Amino acid sequence: MMAKEDSQKAFTSIHHVIDIDWLREAFYATRKGGAPGVDNRTWKDYEANLEENLQDLLDRAKSGRYVAPPVRRKHIPKGTSTTETRPIGIPTIEDKVLQRAMVMVLEPIYEQDFYDCSYGFRPKRSAHQALESFWQQAMDMNVSVVLEVDIRKYFDQIDHKRLREFLHLRVRDGVLLRLIGKWLNAGVMEDGQVHYPKAGAPQGGVVSPILSNVFLHYVLDAWFHEEVLPRLGGRAFLIRFADDFVIGFERERDAERVHAVLEQRLSKYGLEIHPTKTKRVPFERPRGHGKSGTHRPGTFSFLSFTHYWSRSRRGNWVIKRRTEKSRLARCATVIDDWCRKHRHLPIQEQHKKLSRKLQGHYAYYGITGNSISIARFRDIATESWLKWLGRRSRKAKRSWEWFTLLKKRYPLPPARAIHSIYHVANS
């Protein structure tokens, strides 16, 4: 409430809200099946003696005796690449609990400050809302250019000194700032060796998302709304999901000007724009009659969807979305690999788990206008499943009739659009 009443207020003493009850709530908000950190201690191990563990954790955190252990680093494939990976940090269970407690303190403060253009890692906000917001504003504004921006290795490049300066504008509680400093300097354990990066917030850390949002709130969001927009000749809007963002412009000249200064703005705070993945895309509504019109705009990717202009059922030009090709290829590779590794499980069990995977795919990609892509994914999954079932045994040869009966008995969930983001506008 105080944060909402006074947007300039700096909180000097708020650590008292973190007590045993607060930590207990934070513990049960922590994912039970999460991988253990460097101490190999699991959620169940910690729960076995929960009250004593939480009291000891509270005492160490408040007294300054808490030592943040290194974060265990694991690499996962990035996109469809077989060589490029994304580093994920895995904190210990105590770190997860204490960081969750920290988020519960910081969130009410910064939710009053964050702009509506920010959607990533915020309560009651989602990627689908970001997509809908872009669609609504782009259609209403008659956007002509979209600036698609990629920040290179954002989570690894967050400047610790700058982040502390930003935090100090709203939070001056010594206990909280000391804990955040310890997490930033905790180090990363990889292949038995501990490294101490001078910048960045470990991907996977519970507190990292809100810290990254605070950083980009001041570096990008506030700068765009308070300094950039008043200087433009036309309308423009920013949509950001974590470090992934696009800017829509009514006028091409404005897009050129912002593109020219954006790199300087981000580099001032230690961030680097990817030179080939950042681009201005002509995205004006097609003109003329016919299926393609006399003018064909470009396409761009945002939140794993390719955005493009097309005709609605009523014949009007609307912005549509389809699953990005690279993302569909990655999903296809993942599903094929799963079918290969689990082909010897009972067919009923395979069907159950595979159905859940498809439903999970539809839960994100199942948006209005993307029926062809999600139907294609279902076909790919079916083909992979039947292919690997046919290789369960070298001796067994499956007939076409066998596959036909199998598909009838164990049909995979039909592709369907779960999210309607166009509402009445494209019906």
Coordinates of C-alpha atoms in Angstrom, one line a residue:
M1 CA 0.0 0.0 0.0
M2 CA 2.8 2.5 0.9
A3 CA 4.6 1.7 -2.3
K4 CA 1.5 2.6 -4.3
E5 CA 0.9 5.8 -2.4
D6 CA 4.4 7.1 -2.9
S7 CA 6.3 5.9 -6.0
Q8 CA 9.4 7.7 -4.8
K9 CA 9.5 6.2 -1.3
A10 CA 12.6 4.1 -0.4
F11 CA 12.0 1.4 2.2
T12 CA 14.6 1.3 4.9
S13 CA 13.3 -1.3 7.3
I14 CA 11.1 -4.1 5.8
H15 CA 13.0 -7.3 6.7
H16 CA 11.0 -7.7 9.8
V17 CA 8.1 -9.1 7.7
I18 CA 10.3 -12.2 7.1
D19 CA 9.5 -14.5 10.0
I20 CA 9.0 -18.2 10.5
D21 CA 5.5 -18.1 9.0
W22 CA 6.8 -16.1 6.0
L23 CA 9.6 -18.7 5.4
R24 CA 7.1 -21.6 5.8
E25 CA 4.9 -20.1 3.1
A26 CA 8.0 -19.6 0.9
F27 CA 9.0 -23.2 1.5
Y28 CA 5.7 -24.6 0.4
A29 CA 5.7 -22.3 -2.6
T30 CA 8.9 -23.9 -3.7
R31 CA 8.6 -26.7 -6.3
K32 CA 8.9 -30.1 -4.7
G33 CA 10.5 -31.9 -7.6
G34 CA 13.2 -29.4 -8.2
A35 CA 16.7 -30.6 -8.8
P36 CA 19.0 -30.3 -5.7
G37 CA 21.8 -27.8 -5.6
V38 CA 25.5 -28.3 -4.7
D39 CA 24.6 -29.8 -1.3
N40 CA 22.3 -32.5 -2.9
R41 CA 19.6 -31.7 -0.3
T42 CA 16.1 -32.2 -1.6
W43 CA 12.8 -30.7 -0.7
K44 CA 11.8 -33.8 1.3
D45 CA 15.1 -33.8 3.2
Y46 CA 14.4 -30.2 4.3
E47 CA 10.8 -30.9 5.2
A48 CA 11.8 -33.7 7.5
N49 CA 13.0 -31.2 10.1
L50 CA 11.3 -28.2 8.8
E51 CA 10.7 -25.9 11.8
E52 CA 14.3 -26.2 13.1
N53 CA 15.7 -25.7 9.6
L54 CA 13.6 -22.6 9.0
Q55 CA 14.5 -21.1 12.4
D56 CA 18.1 -21.7 11.8
L57 CA 17.8 -20.2 8.3
L58 CA 16.0 -17.1 9.7
D59 CA 18.6 -16.6 12.4
R60 CA 21.5 -16.7 9.9
A61 CA 19.7 -14.5 7.4
K62 CA 18.9 -11.8 9.9
S63 CA 22.3 -11.8 11.6
G64 CA 24.3 -11.7 8.4
R65 CA 25.8 -15.2 9.0
Y66 CA 24.0 -16.7 6.0
V67 CA 26.5 -17.8 3.4
A68 CA 25.1 -18.1 -0.1
P69 CA 26.5 -21.4 -1.6
P70 CA 27.6 -21.6 -5.3
V71 CA 24.8 -22.3 -7.8
R72 CA 25.1 -25.6 -9.7
R73 CA 25.2 -24.9 -13.4
K74 CA 23.6 -27.2 -15.9
H75 CA 23.5 -26.7 -19.7
I76 CA 20.4 -27.4 -21.8
P77 CA 20.1 -27.3 -25.6
K78 CA 19.2 -23.9 -27.0
G79 CA 16.7 -24.0 -29.9
T80 CA 17.4 -26.6 -32.5
S81 CA 21.1 -26.3 -32.2
T82 CA 23.1 -29.3 -31.2
T83 CA 26.1 -27.3 -30.0
E84 CA 24.6 -24.0 -28.5
T85 CA 23.3 -24.4 -25.0
R86 CA 21.6 -22.2 -22.4
P87 CA 23.1 -22.2 -18.9
I88 CA 20.6 -22.8 -16.0
G89 CA 21.5 -22.2 -12.4
I90 CA 20.3 -24.6 -9.7
P91 CA 20.4 -23.1 -6.2
T92 CA 20.2 -25.2 -3.0
I93 CA 16.9 -25.7 -1.3
E94 CA 17.7 -23.1 1.4
D95 CA 18.6 -20.6 -1.3
K96 CA 15.3 -21.3 -3.0
V97 CA 13.3 -20.8 0.1
L98 CA 15.1 -17.6 1.1
Q99 CA 15.0 -16.2 -2.4
R100 CA 11.2 -17.0 -2.6
A101 CA 10.8 -15.1 0.7
M102 CA 12.7 -12.2 -0.8
V103 CA 10.5 -12.2 -3.9
M104 CA 7.4 -12.1 -1.7
V105 CA 8.8 -8.9 -0.1
L106 CA 9.9 -7.2 -3.3
E107 CA 7.0 -8.0 -5.6
P108 CA 4.4 -5.8 -3.9
I109 CA 6.8 -2.9 -4.1
Y110 CA 7.8 -3.2 -7.7
E111 CA 4.4 -4.2 -9.0
Q112 CA 3.4 -0.6 -8.3
D113 CA 6.4 0.7 -10.4
F114 CA 6.5 -1.7 -13.4
Y115 CA 4.8 -0.5 -16.6
D116 CA 2.0 -2.3 -18.3
C117 CA 4.2 -3.2 -21.2
S118 CA 6.1 -5.7 -19.1
Y119 CA 4.6 -9.2 -18.9
G120 CA 7.4 -11.7 -18.0
F121 CA 7.7 -13.2 -14.6
R122 CA 4.9 -11.1 -13.1
P123 CA 1.8 -12.3 -11.2
K124 CA -1.3 -12.7 -13.2
R125 CA 0.5 -11.9 -16.5
S126 CA 1.4 -14.3 -19.3
A127 CA 3.0 -14.5 -22.7
H128 CA -0.5 -14.8 -24.2
Q129 CA -1.4 -11.5 -22.7
A130 CA 1.7 -10.0 -24.2
L131 CA 0.7 -11.4 -27.6
E132 CA -2.8 -10.0 -27.3
S133 CA -1.6 -6.6 -26.2
F134 CA 0.7 -6.4 -29.2
W135 CA -2.1 -7.4 -31.6
Q136 CA -4.6 -4.9 -30.2
Q137 CA -2.2 -2.0 -30.3
A138 CA -0.7 -2.8 -33.7
M139 CA -4.2 -3.1 -35.2
D140 CA -5.5 0.1 -33.6
M141 CA -2.4 2.1 -34.4
N142 CA -2.0 0.9 -38.0
V143 CA 1.6 0.1 -37.2
S144 CA 4.1 0.5 -40.1
V145 CA 7.4 -0.8 -38.6
V146 CA 8.3 -3.3 -35.9
L147 CA 11.6 -3.2 -34.2
E148 CA 12.5 -6.8 -33.2
V149 CA 15.3 -6.7 -30.6
D150 CA 17.5 -9.5 -29.2
I151 CA 19.7 -8.8 -26.2
R152 CA 22.7 -11.1 -26.3
K153 CA 23.0 -13.3 -23.2
Y154 CA 21.0 -10.8 -21.1
F155 CA 21.0 -12.8 -17.9
D156 CA 24.8 -13.2 -18.0
Q157 CA 25.4 -9.5 -18.6
I158 CA 23.4 -7.7 -15.8
D159 CA 25.8 -5.3 -14.3
H160 CA 25.9 -5.8 -10.5
K161 CA 26.9 -2.3 -9.6
R162 CA 24.1 -0.8 -11.7
L163 CA 21.6 -3.3 -10.4
R164 CA 22.4 -2.3 -6.8
E165 CA 22.0 1.4 -7.7
F166 CA 18.5 0.7 -9.2
L167 CA 17.5 -1.4 -6.1
H168 CA 18.7 1.4 -3.8
L169 CA 16.1 3.8 -5.3
R170 CA 13.3 1.8 -3.6
V171 CA 14.9 -0.7 -1.2
R172 CA 17.5 0.5 1.4
D173 CA 17.0 -2.3 4.0
G174 CA 20.5 -3.5 4.8
V175 CA 19.4 -7.1 5.5
L176 CA 17.7 -7.5 2.2
L177 CA 20.4 -5.7 0.2
R178 CA 23.1 -7.8 1.9
L179 CA 21.4 -11.0 1.0
I180 CA 20.9 -10.0 -2.7
G181 CA 24.6 -9.1 -2.8
K182 CA 25.5 -12.5 -1.5
W183 CA 23.5 -14.2 -4.2
L184 CA 25.0 -12.1 -6.9
N185 CA 28.5 -13.0 -5.7
A186 CA 27.8 -16.6 -4.7
G187 CA 29.6 -18.1 -7.7
V188 CA 28.8 -20.9 -10.1
M189 CA 29.9 -24.5 -9.8
E190 CA 30.5 -26.3 -13.0
D191 CA 32.5 -29.6 -13.5
G192 CA 33.7 -29.4 -9.9
Q193 CA 35.1 -25.9 -10.3
V194 CA 33.7 -22.7 -8.8
H195 CA 33.7 -19.5 -10.9
Y196 CA 32.8 -16.1 -9.7
P197 CA 31.2 -14.1 -12.6
K198 CA 31.4 -10.3 -12.2
A199 CA 28.1 -9.8 -13.9
G200 CA 24.8 -11.6 -14.5
A201 CA 22.0 -13.3 -12.5
P202 CA 21.9 -17.1 -12.7
Q203 CA 19.1 -18.4 -14.9
G204 CA 17.0 -20.7 -12.7
G205 CA 17.5 -18.7 -9.5
V206 CA 14.2 -17.8 -7.8
V207 CA 15.1 -14.2 -7.2
S208 CA 16.7 -13.7 -10.7
P209 CA 13.5 -12.9 -12.6
I210 CA 12.4 -10.0 -10.4
L211 CA 16.0 -8.6 -10.3
S212 CA 16.1 -8.8 -14.1
N213 CA 12.8 -7.0 -14.4
V214 CA 14.0 -4.3 -12.1
F215 CA 17.1 -3.8 -14.2
L216 CA 15.2 -3.5 -17.5
H217 CA 12.5 -1.4 -15.9
Y218 CA 14.9 1.4 -15.4
V219 CA 17.2 0.7 -18.4
L220 CA 14.4 0.2 -21.0
D221 CA 10.8 0.6 -19.9
A222 CA 11.0 3.9 -18.0
W223 CA 13.4 5.3 -20.5
F224 CA 11.1 4.5 -23.4
H225 CA 8.0 5.9 -21.8
E226 CA 9.5 9.0 -20.1
E227 CA 12.2 10.0 -22.6
V228 CA 11.5 8.4 -26.0
L229 CA 7.8 8.6 -26.5
P230 CA 7.5 12.4 -25.9
R231 CA 10.1 13.0 -28.6
L232 CA 8.5 10.9 -31.3
G233 CA 6.5 12.3 -34.2
G234 CA 3.9 9.5 -34.1
R235 CA 2.6 6.9 -31.8
A236 CA 4.6 3.8 -30.7
F237 CA 4.4 1.1 -28.1
L238 CA 6.7 -1.4 -26.3
I239 CA 5.9 -5.0 -25.4
R240 CA 8.4 -6.8 -23.3
F241 CA 8.5 -10.4 -21.9
A242 CA 11.6 -10.7 -19.7
D243 CA 14.5 -9.8 -22.1
D244 CA 12.5 -10.5 -25.2
F245 CA 10.8 -7.3 -26.6
V246 CA 9.4 -5.6 -29.7
I247 CA 8.5 -2.0 -30.4
G248 CA 5.8 -1.0 -32.8
F249 CA 5.9 2.4 -34.6
E250 CA 3.3 4.3 -36.5
R251 CA 6.0 6.2 -38.5
E252 CA 9.1 4.7 -40.1
R253 CA 11.3 7.7 -39.2
D254 CA 10.6 7.2 -35.5
A255 CA 11.7 3.6 -35.8
E256 CA 15.0 4.6 -37.4
R257 CA 15.7 7.1 -34.7
V258 CA 14.9 4.7 -31.8
H259 CA 16.9 1.9 -33.5
A260 CA 19.9 4.3 -33.8
V261 CA 19.9 5.2 -30.0
L262 CA 18.8 1.9 -28.5
E263 CA 22.2 0.2 -28.9
Q264 CA 23.8 3.2 -27.1
R265 CA 21.3 3.1 -24.4
L266 CA 21.7 -0.6 -23.6
S267 CA 25.5 -0.5 -23.9
K268 CA 25.6 2.2 -21.3
Y269 CA 24.4 -0.4 -18.8
G270 CA 26.6 -3.2 -20.1
L271 CA 24.1 -4.8 -22.4
E272 CA 24.7 -5.8 -26.0
I273 CA 22.2 -6.0 -28.9
H274 CA 22.6 -9.1 -31.2
P275 CA 23.6 -7.5 -34.5
T276 CA 21.8 -10.0 -36.8
K277 CA 18.8 -10.8 -34.7
T278 CA 17.9 -7.2 -34.1
K279 CA 16.2 -5.6 -37.1
R280 CA 13.5 -3.2 -38.3
V281 CA 10.7 -5.0 -40.1
P282 CA 8.4 -3.2 -42.5
F283 CA 5.0 -4.3 -41.1
E284 CA 2.4 -1.9 -42.7
R285 CA -1.0 -3.3 -43.4
P286 CA -1.2 -4.6 -47.0
R287 CA -2.8 -2.3 -49.5
G288 CA -5.0 -3.0 -52.5
H289 CA -7.3 -5.9 -53.3
G290 CA -6.6 -9.6 -53.9
K291 CA -5.1 -12.2 -51.6
S292 CA -1.7 -10.5 -51.3
G293 CA -2.6 -6.9 -52.0
T294 CA -0.2 -4.6 -53.9
H295 CA 2.2 -4.3 -50.9
R296 CA 3.6 -7.3 -49.0
P297 CA 4.9 -6.5 -45.5
G298 CA 7.6 -8.5 -43.7
T299 CA 7.3 -11.0 -40.9
F300 CA 9.0 -11.2 -37.4
S301 CA 9.2 -13.6 -34.5
F302 CA 8.1 -12.9 -30.9
L303 CA 7.5 -15.3 -28.1
S304 CA 8.0 -18.3 -30.5
F305 CA 5.4 -17.1 -33.0
T306 CA 5.9 -15.7 -36.4
H307 CA 3.7 -12.7 -36.9
Y308 CA 2.4 -11.9 -40.4
W309 CA -0.5 -10.2 -42.2
S310 CA -3.3 -12.2 -43.8
R311 CA -7.0 -12.1 -44.7
S312 CA -9.6 -13.0 -42.0
R313 CA -12.7 -15.0 -42.8
R314 CA -14.5 -11.8 -43.5
G315 CA -11.8 -10.7 -46.0
N316 CA -10.2 -8.1 -43.8
W317 CA -6.5 -7.7 -43.3
V318 CA -5.5 -8.9 -39.8
I319 CA -2.2 -9.8 -38.0
K320 CA -2.0 -13.6 -37.6
R321 CA 0.4 -15.9 -35.9
R322 CA 1.9 -19.3 -36.5
T323 CA 4.4 -21.4 -34.7
E324 CA 7.9 -20.3 -35.5
K325 CA 9.6 -22.8 -37.8
S326 CA 12.7 -23.3 -35.6
R327 CA 10.4 -23.8 -32.6
L328 CA 8.3 -26.4 -34.4
A329 CA 11.4 -28.2 -35.5
R330 CA 12.7 -28.2 -32.0
C331 CA 9.4 -29.6 -30.6
A332 CA 9.4 -32.3 -33.3
T333 CA 13.0 -33.3 -32.4
V334 CA 12.1 -33.5 -28.7
I335 CA 9.0 -35.6 -29.3
D336 CA 10.8 -38.0 -31.7
D337 CA 13.6 -38.4 -29.1
W338 CA 11.0 -39.2 -26.4
C339 CA 9.3 -41.8 -28.5
R340 CA 12.6 -43.5 -29.3
K341 CA 13.7 -43.6 -25.6
H342 CA 10.3 -44.9 -24.3
R343 CA 9.2 -47.2 -27.1
H344 CA 9.5 -50.3 -24.9
L345 CA 7.0 -49.0 -22.3
P346 CA 3.5 -50.4 -22.4
I347 CA 1.5 -48.8 -25.2
Q348 CA -1.2 -47.6 -22.9
E349 CA 1.4 -45.8 -20.7
Q350 CA 3.1 -44.3 -23.8
H351 CA -0.3 -43.0 -25.1
K352 CA -1.1 -41.4 -21.7
K353 CA 2.2 -39.6 -21.5
L354 CA 2.4 -38.6 -25.1
S355 CA -1.2 -37.2 -24.9
R356 CA -0.1 -35.0 -22.0
K357 CA 2.8 -33.7 -24.1
L358 CA 0.5 -32.8 -26.9
Q359 CA -1.9 -31.1 -24.6
G360 CA 1.0 -29.1 -23.1
H361 CA 1.9 -28.0 -26.6
Y362 CA -1.6 -26.9 -27.4
A363 CA -1.7 -25.0 -24.1
Y364 CA 0.9 -22.6 -25.4
Y365 CA 0.7 -22.8 -29.2
G366 CA -3.0 -23.4 -29.5
I367 CA -4.1 -19.8 -30.4
T368 CA -6.6 -18.7 -32.9
G369 CA -5.1 -18.7 -36.4
N370 CA -2.5 -21.3 -35.6
S371 CA -4.5 -24.5 -36.3
I372 CA -2.4 -25.6 -39.2
S373 CA 0.8 -25.5 -37.2
I374 CA -0.6 -27.4 -34.2
A375 CA -2.3 -29.9 -36.4
R376 CA 1.1 -30.4 -38.1
F377 CA 2.7 -31.0 -34.8
R378 CA 0.1 -33.7 -34.0
D379 CA 0.8 -35.4 -37.3
I380 CA 4.5 -35.3 -36.5
A381 CA 4.0 -36.8 -33.1
T382 CA 1.8 -39.5 -34.5
E383 CA 4.3 -40.4 -37.2
S384 CA 7.2 -40.5 -34.7
W385 CA 5.2 -42.7 -32.3
L386 CA 4.2 -45.2 -34.9
K387 CA 7.8 -45.2 -36.4
W388 CA 9.4 -46.1 -33.0
L389 CA 6.6 -48.6 -32.1
G390 CA 7.4 -50.4 -35.3
R391 CA 11.0 -50.8 -34.1
R392 CA 10.3 -52.2 -30.7
S393 CA 11.6 -55.6 -32.0
R394 CA 13.6 -56.5 -35.0
K395 CA 11.7 -59.7 -35.4
A396 CA 8.2 -58.1 -35.2
K397 CA 6.9 -56.6 -38.4
R398 CA 3.9 -54.3 -38.1
S399 CA 1.3 -54.2 -40.8
W400 CA -0.5 -51.1 -42.0
E401 CA -3.7 -52.7 -40.5
W402 CA -2.0 -52.9 -37.1
F403 CA -1.1 -49.2 -37.2
T404 CA -4.6 -48.3 -38.3
L405 CA -6.2 -50.2 -35.4
L406 CA -3.7 -48.7 -32.9
K407 CA -4.6 -45.2 -34.0
K408 CA -8.3 -45.9 -33.5
R409 CA -7.8 -47.5 -30.1
Y410 CA -5.3 -44.9 -28.9
P411 CA -6.0 -41.6 -30.7
L412 CA -3.8 -38.7 -29.7
P413 CA -5.7 -35.5 -28.6
P414 CA -7.0 -33.5 -31.5
A415 CA -5.3 -30.1 -32.2
R416 CA -7.4 -27.2 -30.9
A417 CA -7.0 -23.5 -30.2
I418 CA -7.2 -23.0 -26.5
H419 CA -6.4 -19.3 -26.5
S420 CA -8.5 -16.8 -28.5
I421 CA -6.5 -13.7 -28.8
Y422 CA -8.3 -12.1 -31.7
H423 CA -11.7 -12.0 -30.1
V424 CA -14.3 -10.6 -32.4
A425 CA -11.9 -8.7 -34.6
N426 CA -11.0 -11.5 -37.0
S427 CA -14.1 -13.6 -36.9

